Short mmCIF file of C-alpha atoms in Angstrom, two decimals:
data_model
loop_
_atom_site.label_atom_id
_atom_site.label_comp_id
_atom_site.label_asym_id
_atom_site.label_seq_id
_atom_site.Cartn_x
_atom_site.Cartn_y
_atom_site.Cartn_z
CA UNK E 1235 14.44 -12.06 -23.24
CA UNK E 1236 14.03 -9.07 -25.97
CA UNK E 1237 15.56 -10.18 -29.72
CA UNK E 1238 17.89 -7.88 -31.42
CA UNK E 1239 17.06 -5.23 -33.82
CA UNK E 1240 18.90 -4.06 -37.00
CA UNK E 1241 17.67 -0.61 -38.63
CA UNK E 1242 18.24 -0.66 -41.94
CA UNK E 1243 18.34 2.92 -44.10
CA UNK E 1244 19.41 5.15 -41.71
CA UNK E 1245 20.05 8.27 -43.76
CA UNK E 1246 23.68 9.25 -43.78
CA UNK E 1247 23.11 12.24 -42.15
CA UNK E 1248 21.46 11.03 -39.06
CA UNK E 1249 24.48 8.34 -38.60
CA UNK E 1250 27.02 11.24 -38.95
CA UNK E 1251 25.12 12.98 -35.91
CA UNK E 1252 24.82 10.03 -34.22
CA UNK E 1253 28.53 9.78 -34.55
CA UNK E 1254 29.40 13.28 -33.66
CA UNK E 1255 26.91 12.95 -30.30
CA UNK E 1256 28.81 9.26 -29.65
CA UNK E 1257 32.47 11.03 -29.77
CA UNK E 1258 31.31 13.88 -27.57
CA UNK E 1259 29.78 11.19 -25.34
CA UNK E 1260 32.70 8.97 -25.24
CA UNK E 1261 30.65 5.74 -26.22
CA UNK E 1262 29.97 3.44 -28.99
CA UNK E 1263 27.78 4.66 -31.94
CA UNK E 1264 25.81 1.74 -30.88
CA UNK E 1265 25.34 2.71 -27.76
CA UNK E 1266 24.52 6.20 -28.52
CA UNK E 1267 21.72 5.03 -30.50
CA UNK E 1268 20.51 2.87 -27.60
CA UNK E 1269 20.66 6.11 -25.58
CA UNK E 1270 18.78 8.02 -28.02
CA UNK E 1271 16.15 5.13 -28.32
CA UNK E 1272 15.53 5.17 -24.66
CA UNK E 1273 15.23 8.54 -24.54
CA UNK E 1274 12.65 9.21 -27.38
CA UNK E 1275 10.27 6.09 -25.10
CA UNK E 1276 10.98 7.04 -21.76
CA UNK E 1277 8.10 9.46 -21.59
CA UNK E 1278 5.75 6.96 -22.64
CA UNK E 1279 7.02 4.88 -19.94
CA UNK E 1280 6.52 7.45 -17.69
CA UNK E 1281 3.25 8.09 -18.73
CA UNK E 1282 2.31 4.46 -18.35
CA UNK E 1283 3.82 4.30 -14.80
CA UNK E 1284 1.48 7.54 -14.20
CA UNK E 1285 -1.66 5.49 -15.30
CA UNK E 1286 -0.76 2.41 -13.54
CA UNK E 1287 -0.60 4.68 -10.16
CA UNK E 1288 -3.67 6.37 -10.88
CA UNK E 1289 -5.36 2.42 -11.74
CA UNK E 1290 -3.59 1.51 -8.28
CA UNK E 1291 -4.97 4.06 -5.72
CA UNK E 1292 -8.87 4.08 -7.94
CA UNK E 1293 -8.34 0.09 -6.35
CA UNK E 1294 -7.90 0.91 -3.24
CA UNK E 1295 -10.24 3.58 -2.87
CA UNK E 1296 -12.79 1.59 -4.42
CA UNK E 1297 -11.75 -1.27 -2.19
CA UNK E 1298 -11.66 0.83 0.96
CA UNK E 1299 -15.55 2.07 0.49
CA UNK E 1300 -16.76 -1.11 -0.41
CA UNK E 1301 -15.40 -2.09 2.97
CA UNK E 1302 -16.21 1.07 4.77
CA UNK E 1303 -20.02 0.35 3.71
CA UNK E 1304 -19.94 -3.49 4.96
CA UNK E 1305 -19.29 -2.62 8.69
CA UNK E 1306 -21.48 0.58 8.43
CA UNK E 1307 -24.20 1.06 9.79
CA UNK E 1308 -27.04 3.25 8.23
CA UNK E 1309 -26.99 5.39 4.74
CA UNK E 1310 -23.69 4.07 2.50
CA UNK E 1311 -21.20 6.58 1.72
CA UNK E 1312 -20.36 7.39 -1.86
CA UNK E 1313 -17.71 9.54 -3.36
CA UNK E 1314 -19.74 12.38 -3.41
CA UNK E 1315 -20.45 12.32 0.58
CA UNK E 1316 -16.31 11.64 0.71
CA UNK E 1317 -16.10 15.31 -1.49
CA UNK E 1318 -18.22 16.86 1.43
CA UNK E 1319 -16.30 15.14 4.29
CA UNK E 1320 -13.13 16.68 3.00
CA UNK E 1321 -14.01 19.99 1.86
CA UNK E 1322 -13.64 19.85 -1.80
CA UNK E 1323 -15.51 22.13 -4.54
CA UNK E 1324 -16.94 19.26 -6.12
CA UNK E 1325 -17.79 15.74 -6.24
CA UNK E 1326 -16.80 15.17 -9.97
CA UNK E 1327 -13.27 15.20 -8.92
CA UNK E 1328 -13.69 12.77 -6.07
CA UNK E 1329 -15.40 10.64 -8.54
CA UNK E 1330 -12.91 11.04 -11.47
CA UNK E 1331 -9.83 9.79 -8.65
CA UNK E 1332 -12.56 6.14 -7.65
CA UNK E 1333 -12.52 5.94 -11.71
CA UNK E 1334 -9.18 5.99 -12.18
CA UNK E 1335 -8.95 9.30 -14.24
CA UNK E 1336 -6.96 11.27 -11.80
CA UNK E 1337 -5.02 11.34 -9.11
CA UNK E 1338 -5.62 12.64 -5.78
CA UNK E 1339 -2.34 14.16 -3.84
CA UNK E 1340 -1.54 12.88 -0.45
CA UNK E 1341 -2.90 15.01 1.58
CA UNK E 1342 -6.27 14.77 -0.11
CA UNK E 1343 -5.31 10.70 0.76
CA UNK E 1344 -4.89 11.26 4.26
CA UNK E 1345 -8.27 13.47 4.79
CA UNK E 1346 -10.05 10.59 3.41
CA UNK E 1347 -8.01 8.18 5.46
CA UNK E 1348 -8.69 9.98 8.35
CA UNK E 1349 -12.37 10.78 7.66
CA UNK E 1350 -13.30 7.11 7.25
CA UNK E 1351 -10.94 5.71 10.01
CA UNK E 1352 -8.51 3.62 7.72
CA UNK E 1353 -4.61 3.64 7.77
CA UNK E 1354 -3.33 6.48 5.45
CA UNK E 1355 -0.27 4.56 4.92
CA UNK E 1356 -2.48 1.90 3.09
CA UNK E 1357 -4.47 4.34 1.23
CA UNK E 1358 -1.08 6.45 -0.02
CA UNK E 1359 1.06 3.24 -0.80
CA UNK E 1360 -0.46 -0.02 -0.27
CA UNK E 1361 1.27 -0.30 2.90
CA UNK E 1362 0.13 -2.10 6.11
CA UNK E 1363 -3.86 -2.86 6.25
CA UNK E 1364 -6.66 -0.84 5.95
CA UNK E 1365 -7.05 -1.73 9.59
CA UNK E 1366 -3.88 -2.57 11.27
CA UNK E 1367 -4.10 -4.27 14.47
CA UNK E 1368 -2.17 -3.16 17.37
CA UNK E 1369 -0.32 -5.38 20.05
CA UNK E 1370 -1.61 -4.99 23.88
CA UNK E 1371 -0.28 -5.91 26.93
CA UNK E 1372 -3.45 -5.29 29.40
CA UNK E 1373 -2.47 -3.64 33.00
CA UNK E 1374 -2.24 -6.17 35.31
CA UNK E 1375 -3.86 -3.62 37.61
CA UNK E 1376 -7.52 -3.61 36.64
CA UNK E 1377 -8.13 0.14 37.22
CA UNK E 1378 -5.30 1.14 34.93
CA UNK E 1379 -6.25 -1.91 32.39
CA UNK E 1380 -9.85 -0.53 32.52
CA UNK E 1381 -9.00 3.22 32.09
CA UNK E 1382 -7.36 1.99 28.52
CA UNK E 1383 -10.18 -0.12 28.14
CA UNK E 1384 -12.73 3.01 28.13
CA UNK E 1385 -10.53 5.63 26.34
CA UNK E 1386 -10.41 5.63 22.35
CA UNK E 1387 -6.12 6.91 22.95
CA UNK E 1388 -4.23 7.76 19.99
CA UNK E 1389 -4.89 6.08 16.94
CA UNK E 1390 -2.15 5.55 14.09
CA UNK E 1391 -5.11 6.33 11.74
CA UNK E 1392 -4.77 10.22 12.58
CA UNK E 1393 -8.23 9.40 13.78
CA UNK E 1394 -9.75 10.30 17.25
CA UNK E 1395 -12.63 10.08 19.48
CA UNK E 1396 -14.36 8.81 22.11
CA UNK E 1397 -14.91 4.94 22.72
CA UNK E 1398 -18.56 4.54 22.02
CA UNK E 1399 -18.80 0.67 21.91
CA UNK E 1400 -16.41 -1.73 23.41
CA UNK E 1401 -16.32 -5.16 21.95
CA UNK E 1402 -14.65 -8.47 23.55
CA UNK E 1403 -13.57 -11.11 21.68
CA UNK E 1404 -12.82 -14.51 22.75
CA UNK E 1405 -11.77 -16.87 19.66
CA UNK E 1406 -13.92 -19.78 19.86
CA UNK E 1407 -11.45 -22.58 20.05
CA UNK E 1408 -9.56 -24.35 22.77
CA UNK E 1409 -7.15 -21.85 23.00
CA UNK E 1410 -9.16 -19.37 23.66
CA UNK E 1411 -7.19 -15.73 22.66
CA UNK E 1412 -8.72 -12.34 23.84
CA UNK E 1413 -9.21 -9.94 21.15
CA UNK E 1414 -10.44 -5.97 21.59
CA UNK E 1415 -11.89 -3.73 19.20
CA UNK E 1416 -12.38 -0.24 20.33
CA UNK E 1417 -15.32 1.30 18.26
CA UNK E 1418 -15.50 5.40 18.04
CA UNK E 1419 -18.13 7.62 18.32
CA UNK E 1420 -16.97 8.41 14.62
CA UNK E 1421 -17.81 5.35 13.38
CA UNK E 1422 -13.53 4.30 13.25
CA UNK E 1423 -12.25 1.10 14.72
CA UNK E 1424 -9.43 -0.26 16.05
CA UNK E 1425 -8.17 -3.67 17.00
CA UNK E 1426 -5.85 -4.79 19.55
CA UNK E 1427 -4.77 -8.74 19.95
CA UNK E 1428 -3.39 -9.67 23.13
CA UNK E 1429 -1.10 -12.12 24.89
CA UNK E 1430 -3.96 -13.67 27.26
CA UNK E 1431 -5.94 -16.93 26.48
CA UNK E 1432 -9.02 -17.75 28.02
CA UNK E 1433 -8.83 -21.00 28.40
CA UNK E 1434 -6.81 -23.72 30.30
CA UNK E 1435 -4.24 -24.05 28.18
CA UNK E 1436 -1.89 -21.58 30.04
CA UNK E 1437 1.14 -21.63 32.25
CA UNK E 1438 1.65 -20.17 35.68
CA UNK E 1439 2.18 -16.17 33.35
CA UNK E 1440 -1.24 -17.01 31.82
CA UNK E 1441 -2.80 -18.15 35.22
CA UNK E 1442 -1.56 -14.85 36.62
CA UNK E 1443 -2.73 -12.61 33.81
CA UNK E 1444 -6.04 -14.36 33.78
CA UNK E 1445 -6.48 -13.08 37.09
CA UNK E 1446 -6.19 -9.91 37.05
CA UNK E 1447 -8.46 -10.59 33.61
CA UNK E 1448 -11.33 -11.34 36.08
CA UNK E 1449 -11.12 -8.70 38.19
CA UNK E 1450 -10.71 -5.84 35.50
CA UNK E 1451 -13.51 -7.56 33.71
CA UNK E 1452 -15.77 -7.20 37.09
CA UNK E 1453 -13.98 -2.97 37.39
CA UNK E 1454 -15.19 -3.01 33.99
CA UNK E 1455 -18.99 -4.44 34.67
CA UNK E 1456 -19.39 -2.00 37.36
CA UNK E 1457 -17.82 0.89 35.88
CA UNK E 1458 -19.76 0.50 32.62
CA UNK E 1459 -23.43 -0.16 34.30
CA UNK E 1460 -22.32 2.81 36.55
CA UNK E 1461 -21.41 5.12 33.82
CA UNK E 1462 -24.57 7.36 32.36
CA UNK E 1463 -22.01 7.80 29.24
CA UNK E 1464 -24.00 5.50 27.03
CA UNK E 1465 -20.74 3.41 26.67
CA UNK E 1466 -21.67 -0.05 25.60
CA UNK E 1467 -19.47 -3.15 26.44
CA UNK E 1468 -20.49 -6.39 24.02
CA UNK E 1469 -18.76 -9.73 24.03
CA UNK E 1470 -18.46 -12.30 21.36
CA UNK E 1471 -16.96 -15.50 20.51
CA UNK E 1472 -15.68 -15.50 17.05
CA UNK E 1473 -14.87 -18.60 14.86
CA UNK E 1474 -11.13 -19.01 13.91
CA UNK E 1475 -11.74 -17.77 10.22
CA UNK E 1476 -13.30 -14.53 11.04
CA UNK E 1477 -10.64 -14.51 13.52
CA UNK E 1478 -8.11 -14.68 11.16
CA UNK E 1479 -9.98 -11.66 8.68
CA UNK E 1480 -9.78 -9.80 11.80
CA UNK E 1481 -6.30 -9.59 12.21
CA UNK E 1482 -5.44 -9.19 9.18
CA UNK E 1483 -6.56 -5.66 9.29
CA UNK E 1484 -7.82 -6.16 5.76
CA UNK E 1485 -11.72 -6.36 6.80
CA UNK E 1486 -13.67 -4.00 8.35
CA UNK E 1487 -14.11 -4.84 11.80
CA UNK E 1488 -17.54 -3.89 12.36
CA UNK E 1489 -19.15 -6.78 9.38
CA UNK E 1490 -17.16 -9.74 11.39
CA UNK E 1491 -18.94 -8.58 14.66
CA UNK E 1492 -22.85 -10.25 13.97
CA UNK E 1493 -24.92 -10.62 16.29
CA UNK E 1494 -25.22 -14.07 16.20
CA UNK E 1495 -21.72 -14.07 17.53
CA UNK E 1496 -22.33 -12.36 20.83
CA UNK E 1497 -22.10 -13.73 23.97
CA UNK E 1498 -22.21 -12.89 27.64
CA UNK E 1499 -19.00 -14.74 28.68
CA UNK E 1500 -17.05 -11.21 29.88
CA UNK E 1501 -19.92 -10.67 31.98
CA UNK E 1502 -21.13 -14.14 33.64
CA UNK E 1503 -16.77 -15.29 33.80
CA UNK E 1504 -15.83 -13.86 36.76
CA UNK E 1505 -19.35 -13.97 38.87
CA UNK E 1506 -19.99 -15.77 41.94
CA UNK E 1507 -23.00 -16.31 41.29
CA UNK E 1508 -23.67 -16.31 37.08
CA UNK E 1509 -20.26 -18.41 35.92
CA UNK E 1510 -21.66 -22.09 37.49
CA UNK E 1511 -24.72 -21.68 35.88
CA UNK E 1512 -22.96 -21.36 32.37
CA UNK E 1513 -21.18 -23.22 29.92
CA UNK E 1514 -19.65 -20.66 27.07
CA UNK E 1515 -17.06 -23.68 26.33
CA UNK E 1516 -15.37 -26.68 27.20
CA UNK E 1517 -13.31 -26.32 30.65
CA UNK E 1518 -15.98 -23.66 31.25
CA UNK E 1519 -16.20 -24.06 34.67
CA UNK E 1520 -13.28 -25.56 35.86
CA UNK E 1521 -11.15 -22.50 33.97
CA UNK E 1522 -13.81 -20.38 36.34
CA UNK E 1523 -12.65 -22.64 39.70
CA UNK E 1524 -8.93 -22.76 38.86
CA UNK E 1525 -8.77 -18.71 38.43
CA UNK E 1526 -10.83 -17.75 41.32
CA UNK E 1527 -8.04 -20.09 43.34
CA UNK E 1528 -5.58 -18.34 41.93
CA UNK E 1529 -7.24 -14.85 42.47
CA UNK E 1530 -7.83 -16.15 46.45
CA UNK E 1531 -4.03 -16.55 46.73
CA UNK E 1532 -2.82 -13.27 45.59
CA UNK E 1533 -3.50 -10.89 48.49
CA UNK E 1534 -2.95 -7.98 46.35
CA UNK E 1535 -5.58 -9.18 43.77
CA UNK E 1536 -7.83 -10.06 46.24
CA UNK E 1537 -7.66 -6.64 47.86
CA UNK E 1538 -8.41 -4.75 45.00
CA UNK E 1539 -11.03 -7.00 44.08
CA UNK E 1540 -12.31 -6.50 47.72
CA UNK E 1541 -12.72 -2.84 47.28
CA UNK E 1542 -14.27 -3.22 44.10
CA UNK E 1543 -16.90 -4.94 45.33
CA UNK E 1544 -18.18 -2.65 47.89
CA UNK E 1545 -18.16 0.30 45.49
CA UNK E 1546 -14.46 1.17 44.59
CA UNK E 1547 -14.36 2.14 40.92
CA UNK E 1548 -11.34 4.50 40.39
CA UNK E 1549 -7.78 4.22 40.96
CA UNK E 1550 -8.20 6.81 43.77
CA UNK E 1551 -10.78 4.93 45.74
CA UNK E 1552 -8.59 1.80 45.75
CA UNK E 1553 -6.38 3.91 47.65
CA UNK E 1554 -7.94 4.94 50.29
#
């Protein structure tokens, strides 16, 4: 709530023009003068609007490479290695936009955004997350689910790439939810969450998409030990809090997946011979004996899991 204000000593001849620009105007004389107020402080209103921008994308940038630097591995970045990245004559101006002193334009934005595998939309406007994560219905056929698996696809990060490091996530509690980050051989990831739960707690659609969870993850085993791509495929269970940082999309992915998180569970789940001799979880086992009934009852599923395991690694093979 703003008080009133009375100017007092207005010379006579200002009032007269005030007057004069009022009757042109077809308003008050009081109103005029509100006009002309506004007018004479609207460019330092602008101007603060500019700064406040400029204060607004220093945060984020700032924010971005402090994040950037937590899930990296090796020598941190700094602006000046950003100035490089993106082709600009020097790294004083790089520096001057993380200070706050300028502004970079959008497409300077977006080659940063791009360069260091976050969402431009973020970076540009505050929109989204740094790291959005992306919905995934897994192929119930495990070739085509593995395919997407192994391929880094097109990223809404303008980034690209090949997957160098695959990472499954299980969330360590009862329900049990699959999560997938897909790690580049940039350095850029990108997180998926899925509809499928490992774990018990699942209807007759979960029992069936559990299923063909097994055998993709066994495709997957054999394709990946197969491959001479240097691919590597690392599973993890991941308490419900780093969970929750990871979809988010506000953390970088790579700092929430520590080693002392990993486990084999993608890789012992849906062997013969391995899954009775583990316990990842509670239900462990029984999860193991209720799928593998499940998988024994689908001829289909069975099939393709027959092929796989006397060599059959592509779509094409299961085929024949």
């Amino acid at each position: 709530m703003f008080s009133k204000i009375a100017i007092r000593n207005i010379p006579n001849q200002i009032f007269r023009a005030l007057e004069t620009l009022a009757d042109l105007h077809d308003r008050s004389t009081e109103a005029e003068a509100r006009q002309a107020l506004r007018a004479w402080v609207d460019p330092l209103l602008v101007q603060d609007s500019r700064n406040t921008r400029r204060k607004e994308v220093a945060e984020r940038l700032n924010r971005m490479l402090t994040q950037v630097n937590a899930g990296r591995r090796g020598t941190k970045l700094t602006p000046s290695h950003i100035a490089e990245a993106i082709k600009e004559e020097r790294a004083e101006d790089v520096e001057d936009w993380f200070l706050g002193e300028k502004e970079p334009s959008f497409s300077q934005l977006s080659a940063i955004a791009s360069f260091l595998g976050v969402d431009s939309d973020w970076l540009k406007h505050g929109d989204k997350a740094l790291y959005p994560p992306e919905y995934e219905r897994l192929s119930e056929n495990p070739f085509e689910a593995v395919d997407w698996l192994l391929s880094w696809g097109l990223a809404n990060s303008q980034s690209d790439g090949t997957v160098k490091t695959l990472h499954l996530i299980r969330a360590a509690n009862p329900t049990g939810g699959l999560y997938i980050v897909k790690e580049s051989d940039k350095g850029h990831f990108r997180t998926f969450y899925t509809p499928i739960h490992v774990s018990e707690e699942i209807g007759a659609g979960g029992e069936a998409s559990l299923a063909a969870l097994f055998v993709t993850l066994e495709l997957l085993y054999k394709r990946y030990t197969a491959m001479g791509s240097g691919i590597m495929v690392l599973g993890y269970q991941l308490r419900p809090d780093d969970i929750e940082q990871l979809t988010k999309g506000n953390t970088h992915p790579g700092s929430l997946l520590k080693e002392e998180s990993r486990s084999m569970w993608w890789e012992d789940i849906w062997d013969r011979e391995m899954a009775p001799k583990h316990h990842y979880w509670p239900g462990w086992k029984s999860l193991y004996e209720r799928i593998e009934r499940v998988i024994s009852a689908r001829t289909h599923l069975n099939e393709l899991r027959t092929q796989i395991r006397q060599g059959a690694t592509t779509m094409a093979c299961s085929d024949n």
